[in-house]
PDB file of C-alpha atoms in Angstrom:
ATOM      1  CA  UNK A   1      99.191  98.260 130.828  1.00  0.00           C
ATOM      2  CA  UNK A   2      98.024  99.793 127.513  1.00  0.00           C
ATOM      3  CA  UNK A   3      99.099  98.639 124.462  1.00  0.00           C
ATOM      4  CA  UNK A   4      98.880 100.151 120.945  1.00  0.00           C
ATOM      5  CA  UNK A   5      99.970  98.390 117.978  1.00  0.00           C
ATOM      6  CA  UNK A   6     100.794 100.329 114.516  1.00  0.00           C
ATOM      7  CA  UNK A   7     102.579  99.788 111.117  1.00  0.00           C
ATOM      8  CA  UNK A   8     100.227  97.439 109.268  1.00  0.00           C
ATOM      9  CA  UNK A   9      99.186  97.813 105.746  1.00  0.00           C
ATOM     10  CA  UNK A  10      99.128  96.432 102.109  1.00  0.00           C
ATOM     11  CA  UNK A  11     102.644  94.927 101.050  1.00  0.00           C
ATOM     12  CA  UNK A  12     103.436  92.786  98.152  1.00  0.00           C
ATOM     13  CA  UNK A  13     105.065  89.253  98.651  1.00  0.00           C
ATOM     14  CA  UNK A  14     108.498  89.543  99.163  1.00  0.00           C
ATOM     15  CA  UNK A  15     108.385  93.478 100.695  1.00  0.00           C
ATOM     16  CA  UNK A  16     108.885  94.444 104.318  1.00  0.00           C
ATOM     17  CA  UNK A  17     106.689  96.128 107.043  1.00  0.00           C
ATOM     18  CA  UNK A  18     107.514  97.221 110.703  1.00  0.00           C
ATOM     19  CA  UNK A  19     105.008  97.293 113.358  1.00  0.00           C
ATOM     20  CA  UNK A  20     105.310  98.678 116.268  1.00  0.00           C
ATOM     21  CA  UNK A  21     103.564  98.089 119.693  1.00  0.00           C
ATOM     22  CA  UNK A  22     103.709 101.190 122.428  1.00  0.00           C
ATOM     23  CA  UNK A  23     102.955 100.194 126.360  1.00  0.00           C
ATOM     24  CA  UNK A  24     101.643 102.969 128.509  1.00  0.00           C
ATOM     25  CA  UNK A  25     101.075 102.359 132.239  1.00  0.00           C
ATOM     26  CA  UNK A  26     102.206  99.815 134.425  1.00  0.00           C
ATOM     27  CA  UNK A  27     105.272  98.560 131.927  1.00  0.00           C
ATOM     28  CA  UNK A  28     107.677  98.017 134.440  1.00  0.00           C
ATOM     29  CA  UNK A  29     105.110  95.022 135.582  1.00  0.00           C
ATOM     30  CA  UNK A  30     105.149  93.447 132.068  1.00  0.00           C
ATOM     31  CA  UNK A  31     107.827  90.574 131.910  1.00  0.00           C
ATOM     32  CA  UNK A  32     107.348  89.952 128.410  1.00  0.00           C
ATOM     33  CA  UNK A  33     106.340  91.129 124.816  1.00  0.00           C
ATOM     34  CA  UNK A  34     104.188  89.108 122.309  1.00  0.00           C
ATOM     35  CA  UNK A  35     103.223  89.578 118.564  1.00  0.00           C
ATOM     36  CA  UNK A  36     100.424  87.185 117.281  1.00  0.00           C
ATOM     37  CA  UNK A  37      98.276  86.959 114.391  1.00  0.00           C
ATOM     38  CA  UNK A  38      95.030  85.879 113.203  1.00  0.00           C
ATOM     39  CA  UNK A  39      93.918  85.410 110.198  1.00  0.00           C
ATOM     40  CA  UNK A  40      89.775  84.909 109.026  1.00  0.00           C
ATOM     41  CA  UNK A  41      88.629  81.430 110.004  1.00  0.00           C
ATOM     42  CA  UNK A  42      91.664  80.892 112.089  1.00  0.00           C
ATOM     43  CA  UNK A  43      92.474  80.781 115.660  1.00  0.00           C
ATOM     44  CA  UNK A  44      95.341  83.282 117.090  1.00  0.00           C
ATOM     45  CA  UNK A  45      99.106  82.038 116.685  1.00  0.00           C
ATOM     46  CA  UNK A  46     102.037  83.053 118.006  1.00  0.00           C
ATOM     47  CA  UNK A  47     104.506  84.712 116.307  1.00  0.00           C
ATOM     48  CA  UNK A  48     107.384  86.122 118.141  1.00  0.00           C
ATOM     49  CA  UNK A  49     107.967  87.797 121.555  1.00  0.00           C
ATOM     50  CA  UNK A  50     110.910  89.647 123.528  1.00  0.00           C
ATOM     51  CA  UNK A  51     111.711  89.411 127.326  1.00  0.00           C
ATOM     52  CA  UNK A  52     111.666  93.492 128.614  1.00  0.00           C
ATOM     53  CA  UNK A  53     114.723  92.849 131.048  1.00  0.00           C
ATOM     54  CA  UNK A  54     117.043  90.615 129.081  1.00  0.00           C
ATOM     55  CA  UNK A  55     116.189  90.931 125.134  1.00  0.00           C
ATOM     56  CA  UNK A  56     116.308  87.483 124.811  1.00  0.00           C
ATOM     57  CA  UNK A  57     113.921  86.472 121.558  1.00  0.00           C
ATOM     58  CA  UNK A  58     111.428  83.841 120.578  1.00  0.00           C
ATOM     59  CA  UNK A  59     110.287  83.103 117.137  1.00  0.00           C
ATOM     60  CA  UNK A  60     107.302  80.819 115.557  1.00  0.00           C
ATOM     61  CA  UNK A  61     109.134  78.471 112.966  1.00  0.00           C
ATOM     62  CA  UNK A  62     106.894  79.932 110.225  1.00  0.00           C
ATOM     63  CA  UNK A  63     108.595  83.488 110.798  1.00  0.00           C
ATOM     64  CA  UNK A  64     112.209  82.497 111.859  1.00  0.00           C
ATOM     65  CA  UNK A  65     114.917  84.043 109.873  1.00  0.00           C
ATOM     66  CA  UNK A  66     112.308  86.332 108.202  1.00  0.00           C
ATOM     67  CA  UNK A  67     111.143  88.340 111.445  1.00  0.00           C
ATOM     68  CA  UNK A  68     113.015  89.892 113.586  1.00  0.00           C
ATOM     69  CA  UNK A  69     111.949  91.327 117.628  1.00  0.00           C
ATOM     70  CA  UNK A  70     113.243  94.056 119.232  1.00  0.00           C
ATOM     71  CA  UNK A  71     112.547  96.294 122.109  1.00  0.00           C
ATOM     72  CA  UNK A  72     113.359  99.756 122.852  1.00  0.00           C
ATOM     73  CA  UNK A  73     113.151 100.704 126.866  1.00  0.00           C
ATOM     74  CA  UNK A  74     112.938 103.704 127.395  1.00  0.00           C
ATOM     75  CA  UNK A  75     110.493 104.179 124.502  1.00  0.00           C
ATOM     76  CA  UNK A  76     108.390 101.116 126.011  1.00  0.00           C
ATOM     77  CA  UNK A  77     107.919 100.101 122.374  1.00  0.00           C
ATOM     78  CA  UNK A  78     108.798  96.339 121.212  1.00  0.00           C
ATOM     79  CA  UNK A  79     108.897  96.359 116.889  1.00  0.00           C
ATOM     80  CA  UNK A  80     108.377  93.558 114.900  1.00  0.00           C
ATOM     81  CA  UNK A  81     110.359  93.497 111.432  1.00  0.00           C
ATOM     82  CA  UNK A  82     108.976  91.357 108.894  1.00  0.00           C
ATOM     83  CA  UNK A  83     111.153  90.809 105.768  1.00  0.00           C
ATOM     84  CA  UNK A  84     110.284  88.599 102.599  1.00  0.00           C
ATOM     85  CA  UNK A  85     106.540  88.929 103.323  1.00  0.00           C
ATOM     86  CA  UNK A  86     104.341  85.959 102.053  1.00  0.00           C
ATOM     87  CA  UNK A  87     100.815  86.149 101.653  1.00  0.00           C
ATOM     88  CA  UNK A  88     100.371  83.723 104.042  1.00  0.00           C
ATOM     89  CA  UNK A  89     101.611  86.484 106.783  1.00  0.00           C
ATOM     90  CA  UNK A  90      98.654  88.140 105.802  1.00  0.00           C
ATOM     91  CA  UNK A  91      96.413  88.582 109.384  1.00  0.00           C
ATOM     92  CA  UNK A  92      95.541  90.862 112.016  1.00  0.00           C
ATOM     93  CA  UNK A  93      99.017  91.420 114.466  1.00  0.00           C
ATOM     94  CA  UNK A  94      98.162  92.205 117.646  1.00  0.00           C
ATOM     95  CA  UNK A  95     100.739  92.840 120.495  1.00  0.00           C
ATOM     96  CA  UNK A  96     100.076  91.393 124.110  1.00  0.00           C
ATOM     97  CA  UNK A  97     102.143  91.791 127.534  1.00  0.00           C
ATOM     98  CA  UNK A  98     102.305  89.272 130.141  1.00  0.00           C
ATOM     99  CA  UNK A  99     103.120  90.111 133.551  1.00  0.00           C
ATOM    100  CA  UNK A 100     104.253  86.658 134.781  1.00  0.00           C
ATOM    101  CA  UNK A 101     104.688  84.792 132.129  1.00  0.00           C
ATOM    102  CA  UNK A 102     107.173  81.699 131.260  1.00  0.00           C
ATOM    103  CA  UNK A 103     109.505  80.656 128.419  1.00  0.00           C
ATOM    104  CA  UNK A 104     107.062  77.494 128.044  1.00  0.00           C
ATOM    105  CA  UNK A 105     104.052  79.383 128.064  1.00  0.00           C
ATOM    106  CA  UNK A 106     105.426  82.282 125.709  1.00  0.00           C
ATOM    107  CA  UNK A 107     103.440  80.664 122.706  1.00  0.00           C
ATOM    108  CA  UNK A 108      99.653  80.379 123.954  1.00  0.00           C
ATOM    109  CA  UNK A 109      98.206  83.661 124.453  1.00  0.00           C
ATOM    110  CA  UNK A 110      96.216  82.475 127.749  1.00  0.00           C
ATOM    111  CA  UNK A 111      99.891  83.804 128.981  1.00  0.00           C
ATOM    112  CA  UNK A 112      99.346  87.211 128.221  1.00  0.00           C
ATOM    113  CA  UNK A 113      97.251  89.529 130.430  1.00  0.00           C
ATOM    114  CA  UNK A 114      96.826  92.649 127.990  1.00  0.00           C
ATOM    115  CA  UNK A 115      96.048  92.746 124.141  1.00  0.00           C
ATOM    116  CA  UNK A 116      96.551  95.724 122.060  1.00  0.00           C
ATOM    117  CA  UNK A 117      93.910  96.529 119.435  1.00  0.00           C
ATOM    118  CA  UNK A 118      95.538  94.615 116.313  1.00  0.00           C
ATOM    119  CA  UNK A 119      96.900  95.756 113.374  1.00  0.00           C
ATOM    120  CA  UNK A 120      96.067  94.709 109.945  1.00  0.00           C
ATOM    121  CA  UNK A 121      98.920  93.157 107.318  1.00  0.00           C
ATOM    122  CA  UNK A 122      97.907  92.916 103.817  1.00  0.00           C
ATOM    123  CA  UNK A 123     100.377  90.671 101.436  1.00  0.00           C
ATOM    124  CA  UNK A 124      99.073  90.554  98.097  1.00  0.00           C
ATOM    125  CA  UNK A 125     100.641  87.967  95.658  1.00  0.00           C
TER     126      UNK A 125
END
């Protein structure tokens, strides 16, 4: 599975981006979809992620109700919406895809068996 993540760039608090995360190859083997970020000096977090077959959504606590998940299938592209930015959004995104991964695992990214390259999201105060 190859992943490519797009859609970063400079916002200003409070302003909206969409990234977007393509899969090429073996998608049909991929059971779910992750977004998480990193920012400098801190370790990767989790920040939402979509089940391919079902839809069914997960969401950090930090992003609920300001992020929203979605998948299109027959694109094999999973989007993450991100309303009211805050500049504490600010980090690389990167998209992963884990092939047997489960709901309690969804939030550590030793879940996820492919990374995409990161994108970068900019949120200046």
């Amino acid at each position: 599975v190859q992943l490519q993540a797009s859609g970063g760039g400079l916002v200003q608090a409070g302003g909206s981006l969409r990234l977007s995360c393509a899969a090429s190859g073996r998608t049909l083997s991929a059971r779910i979809m992750g977004w998480f970020r990193q920012a400098p000096g801190k370790e990767r977090e989790f920040v939402s992620a979509v089940r391919w077959s079902t839809g069914m959504t997960y969401y950090a606590d930090s992003v609920k109700g300001r992020f929203t998940i979605s998948r299109d299938n027959p694109k094999n592209t999973v989007y993450l919406q991100m309303n009211n930015l805050k500049p504490e959004d600010q980090a690389i995104y990167y998209c992963a895809a884990g092939l047997r991964t489960i709901t309690s695992a969804i939030r550590f990214p030793s879940s996820y068996d492919y990374w995409g390259q990161g994108t970068l999201v900019t949120v200046s105060s």
